XYZ file of C-alpha atoms in Angstrom:
402
model
C 125.437 131.179 165.797
C 129.214 131.791 165.258
C 131.838 129.603 166.737
C 134.981 131.313 166.920
C 136.783 128.490 168.309
C 136.225 125.955 165.548
C 139.133 125.842 163.320
C 139.057 125.065 159.669
C 142.541 125.239 157.704
C 141.778 126.972 154.564
C 144.140 126.563 151.422
C 146.118 129.903 150.915
C 144.359 130.578 147.581
C 140.992 130.431 149.329
C 142.119 132.718 152.221
C 143.429 135.271 149.666
C 140.076 135.120 147.802
C 138.127 135.775 151.095
C 140.515 138.405 152.324
C 140.348 140.331 149.098
C 136.465 140.172 149.217
C 136.477 141.567 152.999
C 138.932 144.126 152.030
C 136.359 145.628 149.601
C 133.805 145.698 152.499
C 131.874 142.603 151.791
C 131.642 139.222 153.755
C 133.051 135.981 152.292
C 133.273 132.433 153.585
C 134.171 129.037 152.543
C 130.898 127.089 152.646
C 129.400 123.696 152.298
C 130.890 120.359 151.843
C 134.538 121.597 152.286
C 133.836 122.972 155.721
C 132.135 119.664 156.613
C 135.026 117.550 155.308
C 137.649 119.816 156.783
C 135.921 119.509 160.345
C 135.961 115.785 159.903
C 139.655 115.801 159.165
C 139.097 114.776 155.683
C 140.655 116.437 152.571
C 138.123 118.515 150.640
C 137.789 117.766 146.997
C 136.539 121.283 146.183
C 136.383 124.678 148.023
C 133.593 126.795 147.359
C 132.934 130.418 148.581
C 129.963 132.440 149.378
C 129.707 135.959 149.725
C 127.375 139.246 150.296
C 128.926 140.661 147.059
C 126.825 140.602 143.956
C 128.018 138.871 140.681
C 128.981 142.174 139.276
C 130.727 143.214 142.331
C 132.861 139.933 142.344
C 133.803 140.631 138.715
C 134.799 143.991 139.715
C 136.781 142.774 142.692
C 138.498 140.313 140.592
C 139.062 142.282 137.567
C 142.668 141.337 137.459
C 141.694 137.636 137.369
C 140.150 135.420 134.974
C 136.541 135.249 135.820
C 134.048 132.655 134.141
C 130.343 133.312 133.964
C 129.086 129.800 134.253
C 126.122 130.434 136.677
C 125.542 134.117 136.889
C 121.843 133.710 136.678
C 122.061 131.989 139.906
C 124.587 134.130 141.581
C 127.850 132.042 140.700
C 131.053 133.366 139.281
C 134.048 131.221 138.854
C 137.375 132.864 139.730
C 140.657 131.425 138.713
C 143.202 131.810 141.676
C 146.477 130.275 141.431
C 145.366 127.968 138.866
C 142.091 126.772 140.829
C 138.736 127.348 139.664
C 136.795 128.720 142.762
C 133.017 129.203 142.497
C 131.960 132.166 144.312
C 128.142 132.618 145.065
C 126.255 135.458 146.287
C 124.034 134.716 149.248
C 120.683 133.866 147.965
C 117.371 132.444 148.617
C 115.434 130.296 146.091
C 112.300 130.892 144.317
C 109.442 128.260 143.553
C 110.691 124.637 142.611
C 108.514 123.276 139.798
C 110.617 120.348 138.376
C 111.946 119.012 141.790
C 115.257 119.970 140.794
C 115.713 123.755 140.105
C 114.277 126.898 141.351
C 112.311 129.077 138.818
C 114.462 131.887 140.104
C 116.921 133.027 142.780
C 116.814 136.244 144.880
C 120.027 137.776 146.261
C 120.191 138.579 149.998
C 122.693 140.279 152.265
C 121.957 137.641 155.112
C 124.175 134.577 155.237
C 121.510 132.809 157.440
C 119.011 132.950 154.591
C 121.630 131.387 152.338
C 122.475 128.586 154.778
C 118.669 128.096 155.376
C 118.122 126.949 151.642
C 120.792 124.007 151.928
C 120.162 120.570 152.180
C 121.728 118.968 155.440
C 122.809 120.803 158.590
C 126.369 119.284 158.105
C 126.440 121.081 154.691
C 124.978 124.478 156.008
C 128.046 125.634 157.657
C 130.272 128.634 156.558
C 133.750 129.609 157.745
C 136.243 132.395 157.641
C 139.450 132.981 159.577
C 138.150 136.373 160.688
C 134.724 135.465 161.875
C 135.156 131.799 162.576
C 132.386 129.115 161.964
C 128.818 130.192 161.169
C 126.708 127.374 162.204
C 123.135 128.307 162.433
C 121.417 124.832 162.389
C 123.779 122.765 164.532
C 125.796 121.197 161.913
C 128.933 120.883 164.071
C 126.925 119.122 166.720
C 125.334 116.717 164.130
C 128.970 116.149 162.688
C 130.109 115.109 166.283
C 127.092 112.956 166.734
C 127.187 111.295 163.600
C 123.739 112.356 162.486
C 122.252 113.314 158.883
C 119.445 115.956 159.299
C 117.630 118.102 156.887
C 117.853 121.901 157.362
C 114.292 122.816 158.394
C 111.414 120.930 157.069
C 112.500 117.616 155.296
C 109.739 117.132 152.966
C 109.964 120.702 151.874
C 113.808 120.198 151.316
C 113.144 117.031 149.218
C 110.157 118.502 147.248
C 112.646 121.263 146.348
C 115.310 118.944 144.818
C 114.538 115.179 144.974
C 118.225 114.314 144.170
C 118.773 115.408 147.750
C 117.149 112.066 148.755
C 119.798 110.132 146.891
C 122.380 112.399 148.406
C 121.158 111.672 152.080
C 121.666 107.932 151.706
C 125.003 108.503 149.886
C 126.313 110.583 152.673
C 124.940 107.798 155.132
C 127.210 105.304 153.130
C 130.332 107.480 152.773
C 130.274 108.899 156.384
C 128.793 106.122 158.241
C 126.096 108.477 159.804
C 122.658 107.611 161.121
C 119.633 109.429 159.374
C 117.455 111.370 161.739
C 113.870 109.827 161.560
C 112.028 113.079 160.301
C 114.443 113.169 157.490
C 113.795 109.672 156.568
C 110.087 110.214 156.919
C 110.591 113.023 154.457
C 112.295 110.811 152.105
C 109.575 108.167 152.213
C 106.939 110.951 151.412
C 108.813 112.360 148.603
C 110.334 109.186 147.021
C 108.054 109.248 143.907
C 109.592 112.695 142.994
C 112.648 110.876 141.990
C 111.042 109.968 138.774
C 111.483 113.661 137.683
C 115.406 113.371 138.040
C 117.536 112.385 135.326
C 118.877 108.823 135.178
C 122.521 110.021 134.812
C 122.073 112.033 138.132
C 120.531 109.021 139.904
C 123.062 106.716 138.844
C 126.042 108.994 139.780
C 124.690 109.169 143.335
C 124.073 105.413 143.456
C 127.422 104.558 142.247
C 129.058 106.941 144.886
C 126.888 105.245 147.483
C 127.842 101.819 146.421
C 131.611 102.712 147.022
C 131.040 103.874 150.549
C 132.226 102.018 153.678
C 128.523 101.818 154.936
C 126.946 100.928 151.614
C 124.882 97.933 152.750
C 123.283 99.744 155.718
C 122.399 102.756 153.479
C 120.922 100.418 150.871
C 118.958 98.643 153.528
C 117.552 101.993 154.753
C 116.648 102.704 151.059
C 114.620 99.534 150.743
C 112.926 100.064 154.001
C 111.868 103.824 153.089
C 110.595 102.847 149.662
C 113.323 104.599 147.722
C 114.992 101.405 146.228
C 112.077 100.573 144.291
C 111.875 104.043 142.751
C 115.335 103.735 141.230
C 115.828 100.074 140.882
C 112.303 98.585 140.299
C 111.396 95.409 141.877
C 114.903 94.433 143.182
C 114.766 92.846 146.771
C 117.828 93.323 148.951
C 118.214 90.154 150.801
C 120.508 89.356 153.557
C 122.817 87.541 151.126
C 123.307 90.943 149.166
C 123.985 92.736 152.358
C 126.634 90.259 153.371
C 128.219 90.385 149.959
C 128.436 94.076 149.820
C 130.149 94.065 153.172
C 132.667 91.748 151.929
C 133.116 92.897 148.418
C 136.174 94.932 147.586
C 135.698 98.835 146.669
C 135.143 98.244 143.168
C 131.992 99.620 141.611
C 131.337 96.835 138.979
C 131.800 94.341 141.956
C 129.431 96.006 144.197
C 126.857 96.550 141.540
C 127.052 92.874 140.985
C 126.619 92.124 144.655
C 123.746 94.263 144.703
C 121.991 92.703 141.691
C 122.962 89.119 142.342
C 119.968 86.800 142.611
C 117.517 89.507 141.517
C 118.282 89.301 137.787
C 120.381 87.570 135.102
C 123.227 89.328 133.297
C 121.153 90.282 130.302
C 118.540 91.841 132.688
C 121.324 93.575 134.446
C 122.440 95.085 131.169
C 119.033 96.315 130.446
C 118.605 97.995 133.924
C 122.036 99.571 133.695
C 121.306 100.890 130.402
C 118.177 102.509 131.598
C 120.306 104.308 134.215
C 122.572 105.648 131.472
C 125.671 103.848 132.998
C 128.975 104.113 131.310
C 129.618 101.229 128.932
C 132.631 100.029 131.004
C 130.138 99.696 134.240
C 127.233 98.081 132.259
C 129.533 95.445 130.442
C 131.646 94.827 133.471
C 128.960 94.270 135.977
C 126.871 92.137 133.579
C 130.145 90.126 132.783
C 130.585 89.351 136.455
C 126.981 88.063 136.702
C 127.409 86.193 133.626
C 130.786 84.215 134.278
C 130.850 84.143 138.203
C 130.064 80.400 138.209
C 132.071 79.379 135.503
C 135.709 80.092 136.915
C 138.404 77.458 136.956
C 140.237 78.862 139.794
C 140.012 75.619 141.878
C 141.537 73.456 139.176
C 145.133 72.955 138.301
C 146.536 75.703 136.234
C 142.943 77.172 136.548
C 144.139 80.671 137.237
C 145.954 80.844 133.820
C 142.833 79.452 132.196
C 140.808 82.168 133.641
C 143.216 84.798 132.780
C 143.267 83.601 129.196
C 139.573 83.616 128.966
C 138.472 86.774 130.665
C 141.607 88.944 130.857
C 143.367 90.391 133.727
C 140.793 93.179 134.715
C 137.749 90.996 134.540
C 139.466 88.003 136.153
C 140.333 90.282 139.145
C 136.697 91.537 139.455
C 135.480 87.931 139.081
C 137.729 86.883 141.781
C 136.770 89.712 144.256
C 133.208 88.849 143.542
C 133.532 85.153 144.020
C 135.292 85.756 147.369
C 132.392 88.031 148.658
C 129.821 85.479 147.470
C 131.181 82.268 148.624
C 133.070 83.721 151.550
C 136.439 82.564 149.998
C 139.841 83.969 150.853
C 143.154 83.796 148.994
C 141.819 83.965 145.465
C 143.037 87.512 144.963
C 146.297 86.667 146.654
C 146.696 83.766 144.494
C 145.793 85.650 141.419
C 148.450 88.358 142.237
C 151.044 85.759 142.753
C 150.362 84.240 139.315
C 150.667 87.600 137.773
C 153.681 88.324 139.694
C 155.154 85.027 138.109
C 154.871 86.638 134.443
C 153.620 83.460 132.919
C 151.886 84.083 129.469
C 148.114 83.966 129.503
C 147.495 85.601 126.245
C 148.878 85.423 122.554
C 150.705 88.541 123.286
C 152.999 86.720 125.899
C 153.899 83.945 123.577
C 157.662 83.715 122.926
C 156.979 83.185 119.215
C 154.799 85.311 116.773
C 153.434 84.580 113.519
C 156.243 85.935 111.679
C 158.469 83.559 113.512
C 156.392 80.705 112.103
C 156.517 81.768 108.743
C 160.241 82.311 108.747
C 160.794 78.819 110.135
C 158.642 77.439 107.248
C 156.089 75.980 109.484
C 152.957 77.958 108.765
C 153.057 78.185 105.031
C 149.563 77.823 103.654
C 148.234 77.037 107.424
C 146.175 79.037 109.646
C 148.596 80.866 111.822
C 146.231 81.928 114.328
C 144.998 78.324 114.969
C 148.684 77.284 115.564
C 149.329 80.146 118.011
C 146.307 79.280 119.927
C 147.430 75.381 120.185
C 150.773 76.940 121.407
C 148.949 78.960 124.044
C 147.049 76.014 125.189
C 150.244 74.180 126.093
C 151.968 77.011 127.858
C 149.033 77.436 130.013
C 149.278 74.014 131.295
C 153.110 74.059 131.082
C 154.394 77.613 131.296
C 158.003 76.486 131.234
C 157.807 75.674 127.535
C 157.349 79.310 126.672
C 160.689 79.647 124.864
C 160.956 80.187 121.161
C 162.917 76.850 120.284
C 160.374 74.856 122.276
C 157.390 76.457 120.860
C 158.730 76.014 117.231
C 159.314 72.302 117.926
C 155.757 71.981 119.217
C 154.359 73.991 116.206
C 155.963 71.491 113.725
C 154.330 68.705 115.715
C 151.077 70.395 115.214
C 151.416 70.054 111.492
C 152.783 66.562 111.527
């Protein structure tokens, strides 16, 4: 089905690629997520093109361009157009899937409908060209307008072909706020165990994107109900407290992971889980530190914000305060932290008005532990920031030794 009225605004470099393909007697369309996002009024991150031309024909058509063979076996050539890497893939249908992720082989076709039929969800199975308009065989535009996620064809078959599609479905639910059609949820339930065949890096990448979505709590709730949560996170139980925290939590991955894991495990167990998921070290450590220190904050005490900044540093303190606001339904912590930072008061040795060299030149620290003296000075200005002047600090340092 072609909708000539539906309008997608193609970037000029994509229009140029499609026009050149068409001028050589082949079909060319923008396809997939870029079409979906454009119809939703969102800025696509990438633009992909599908075509009736074979990979060899694409290389001939774009012989005056740089062409990168990154996926020729699967029909994909990357053409560099106006500084943009554009993947151009020949219409294809996939052979048998044996690893729940990749087809054993692909076969090319001249029919775009066969190509769209192999895709995951109806909202991703649309193609567009300025010449022919929107090609929408499976009702993707209607599902976009209704806010529904629906598999193309038989859901269980789609998920058995590529089990990562299960995670993508819940991720789209989170990012777009769409409902999941019941047959698609049922297919995910029946195929959930296939996720064990997917690399942990792929699983965590989808989970982390999901957590940053506006509808993360609802998507995770559906994952738990459908038996998918246990396949990737073990015996974690998503409670009402976790859902509320996720809805409140700022859009920071470490904070949202901590909200998901809170009450289910200690920080060291969280480290172990995130390590199994092949998480980046900054995510692993940052999330574990939030769970470890969340109940040890000084923010409600006099000069407590500066003490927290001294102990945890600026980045972790911000995340701890975000988490605390979500957990305890507090307000104003982040605002108070930002106000303190705006004041510019020192909370680390680097912010002291004196350095170790100053102590040595003043004859104060000869034969003494310079680091110990500097830390005593930092303790003082944490409580009395107005003392952070060179002369005043040197006098305090003399008193430390007396």
